[in-house]
Coordinates of C-alpha atoms in Angstrom, one line a residue:
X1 CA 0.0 0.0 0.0
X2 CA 0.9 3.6 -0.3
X3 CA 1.4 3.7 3.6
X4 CA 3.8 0.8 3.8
X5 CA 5.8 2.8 0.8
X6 CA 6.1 6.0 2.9
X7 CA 7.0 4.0 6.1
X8 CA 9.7 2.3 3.9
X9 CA 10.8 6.0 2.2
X10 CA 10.8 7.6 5.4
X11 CA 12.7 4.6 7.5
X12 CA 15.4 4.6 4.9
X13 CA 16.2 8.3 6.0
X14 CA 16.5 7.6 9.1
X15 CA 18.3 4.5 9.1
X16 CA 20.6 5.7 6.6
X17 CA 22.2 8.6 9.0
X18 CA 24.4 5.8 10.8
X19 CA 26.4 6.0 7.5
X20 CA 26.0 9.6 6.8
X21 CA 29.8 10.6 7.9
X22 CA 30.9 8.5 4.3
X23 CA 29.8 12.0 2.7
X24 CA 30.1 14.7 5.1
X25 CA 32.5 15.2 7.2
X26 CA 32.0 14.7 11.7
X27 CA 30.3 18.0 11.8
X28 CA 28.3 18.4 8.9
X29 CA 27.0 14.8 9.9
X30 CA 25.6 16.0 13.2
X31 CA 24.4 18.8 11.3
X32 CA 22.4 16.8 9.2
X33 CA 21.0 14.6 11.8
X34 CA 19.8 17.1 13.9
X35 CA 18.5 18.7 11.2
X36 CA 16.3 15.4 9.9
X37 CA 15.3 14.8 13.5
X38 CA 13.9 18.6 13.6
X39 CA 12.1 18.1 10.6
X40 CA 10.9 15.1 11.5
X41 CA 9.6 16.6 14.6
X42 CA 8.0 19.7 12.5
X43 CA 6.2 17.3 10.3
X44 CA 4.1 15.5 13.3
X45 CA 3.2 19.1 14.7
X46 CA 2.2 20.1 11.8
X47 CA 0.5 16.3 10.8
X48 CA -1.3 17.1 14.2
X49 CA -3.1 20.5 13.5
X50 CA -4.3 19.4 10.0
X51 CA -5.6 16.0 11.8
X52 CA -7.6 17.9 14.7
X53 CA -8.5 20.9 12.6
X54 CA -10.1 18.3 10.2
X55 CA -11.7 16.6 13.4
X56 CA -13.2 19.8 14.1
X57 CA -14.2 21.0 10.7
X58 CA -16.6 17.9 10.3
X59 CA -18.0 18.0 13.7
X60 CA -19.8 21.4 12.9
X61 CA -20.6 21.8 9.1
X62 CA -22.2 24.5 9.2
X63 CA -19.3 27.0 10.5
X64 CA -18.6 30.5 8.5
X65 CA -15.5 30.8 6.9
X66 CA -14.4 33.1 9.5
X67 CA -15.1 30.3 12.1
X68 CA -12.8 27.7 10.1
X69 CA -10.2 30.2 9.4
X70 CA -10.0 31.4 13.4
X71 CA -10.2 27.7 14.2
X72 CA -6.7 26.6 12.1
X73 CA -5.2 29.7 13.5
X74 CA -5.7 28.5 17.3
X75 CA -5.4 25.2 16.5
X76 CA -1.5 25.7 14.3
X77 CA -1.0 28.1 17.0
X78 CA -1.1 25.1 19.5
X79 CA 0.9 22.7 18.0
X80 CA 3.2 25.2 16.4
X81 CA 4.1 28.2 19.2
X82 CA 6.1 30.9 18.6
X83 CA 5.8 31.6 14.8
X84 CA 5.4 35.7 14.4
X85 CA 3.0 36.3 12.0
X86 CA 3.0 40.1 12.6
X87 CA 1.7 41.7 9.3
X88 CA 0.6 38.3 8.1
X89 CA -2.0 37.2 10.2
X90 CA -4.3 36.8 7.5
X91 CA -1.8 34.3 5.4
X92 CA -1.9 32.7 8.7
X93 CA -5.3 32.1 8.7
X94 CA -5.3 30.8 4.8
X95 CA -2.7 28.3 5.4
X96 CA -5.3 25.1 5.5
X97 CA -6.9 26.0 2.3
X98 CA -3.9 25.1 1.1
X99 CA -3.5 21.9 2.2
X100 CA -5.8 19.6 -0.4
X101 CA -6.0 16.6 1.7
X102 CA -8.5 18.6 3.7
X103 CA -10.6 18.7 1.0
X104 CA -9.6 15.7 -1.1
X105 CA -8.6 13.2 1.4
X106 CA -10.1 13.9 4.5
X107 CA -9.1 12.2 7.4
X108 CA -5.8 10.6 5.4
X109 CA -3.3 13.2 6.8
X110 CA -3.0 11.1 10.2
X111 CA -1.3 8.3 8.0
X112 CA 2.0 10.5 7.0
X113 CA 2.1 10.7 11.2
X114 CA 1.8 6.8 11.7
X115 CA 4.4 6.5 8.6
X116 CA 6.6 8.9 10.2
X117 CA 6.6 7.7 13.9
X118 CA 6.8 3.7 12.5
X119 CA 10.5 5.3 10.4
X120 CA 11.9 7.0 13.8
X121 CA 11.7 4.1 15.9
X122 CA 14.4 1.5 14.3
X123 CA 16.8 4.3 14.2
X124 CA 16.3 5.6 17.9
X125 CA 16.8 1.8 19.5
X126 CA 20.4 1.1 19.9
X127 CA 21.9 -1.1 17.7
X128 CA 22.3 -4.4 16.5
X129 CA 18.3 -4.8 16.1
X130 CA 17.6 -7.6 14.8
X131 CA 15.8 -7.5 11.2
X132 CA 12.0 -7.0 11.1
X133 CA 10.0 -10.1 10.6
X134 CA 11.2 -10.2 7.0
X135 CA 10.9 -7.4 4.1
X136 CA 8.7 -9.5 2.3
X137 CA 6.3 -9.9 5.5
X138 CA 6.6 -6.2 5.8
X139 CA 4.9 -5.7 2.1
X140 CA 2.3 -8.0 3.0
X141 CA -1.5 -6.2 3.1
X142 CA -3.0 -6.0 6.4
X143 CA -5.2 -8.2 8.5
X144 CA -8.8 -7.1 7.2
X145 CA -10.3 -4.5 9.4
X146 CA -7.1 -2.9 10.4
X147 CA -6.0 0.7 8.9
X148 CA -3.6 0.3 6.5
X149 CA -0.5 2.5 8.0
X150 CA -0.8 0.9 11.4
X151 CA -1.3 -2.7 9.8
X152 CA 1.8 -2.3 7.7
X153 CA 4.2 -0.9 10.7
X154 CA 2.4 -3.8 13.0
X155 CA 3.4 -6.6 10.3
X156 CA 6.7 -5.3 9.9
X157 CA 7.5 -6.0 13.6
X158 CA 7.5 -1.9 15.1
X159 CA 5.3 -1.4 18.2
X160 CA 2.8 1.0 17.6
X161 CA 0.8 2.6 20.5
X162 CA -1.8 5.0 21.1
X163 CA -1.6 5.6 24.5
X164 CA -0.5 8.1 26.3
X165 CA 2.8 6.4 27.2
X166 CA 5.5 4.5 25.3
X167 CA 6.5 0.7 25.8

């Protein structure tokens, strides 16, 4: 499925930074890999305001345009603090309607997040790990019933967990 291919995409980043220093040098490594954790980091926040704004835009349909555009502003403003929008607080506000999964593929969003957290985990457990169940396991389809980006990490032998604390 298309999740298992972004879990896969987005692992190999990760994975691949314990062999980063055979192209830069000791610094520009750590550079680098602080740099892909941050933006890994980035991308959930932002995964998170476009999954509860979309939560909330469906709960009440009927909300104005101003409603909806207030709403993404307090809810970005949550997961993302500090940006200074001074003299741009309308772009601020018009940022979602950017964002086509909203309209196209609602409720999808939340999969780049599952993809994302199922590529940090091998990298941040020390190493040797043992393979995952098998590359060809991992590419198998899910048990029926399950969603698709949580299926795929599940097969491929990565915890995932919805609680409130980690294993």
């Amino acid at each position: 499925t298309a999740d298992a291919c972004e879990i896969h995409s987005m692992g190999m980043e990760y994975l691949s930074q314990r062999h980063i220093g055979h192209f830069f040098d000791e610094e520009e490594s750590q550079k680098y890999i602080v740099s892909r954790w941050a933006q890994g980091i980035k991308l959930l926040c932002y995964i998170s305001t476009v999954d509860e704004f979309q939560h909330w835009i469906y709960e009440p349909p009927t909300a104005s345009h101003d409603d909806r555009d207030r709403t993404w502003t307090e809810i970005f403003d949550r997961y993302q603090p500090g940006i200074d929008w001074t003299g741009c607080e309308d772009l601020a506000a018009l940022r979602w309607y950017a964002q086509i999964h909203i309209f196209r593929y609602p409720f999808y969003y939340i999969d780049y997040g599952i993809a994302e957290t199922g590529a940090m985990q091998p990298e941040s457990e020390p190493m040797p790990r043992p393979a995952p169940n098998s590359t060809r396991a991992s590419i198998r389809q899910p048990k029926p019933g399950r969603p698709p980006g949580r299926g795929s990490v599940e097969i491929s032998g990565v915890p995932v967990s919805f609680t409130k604390t980690l294993p």
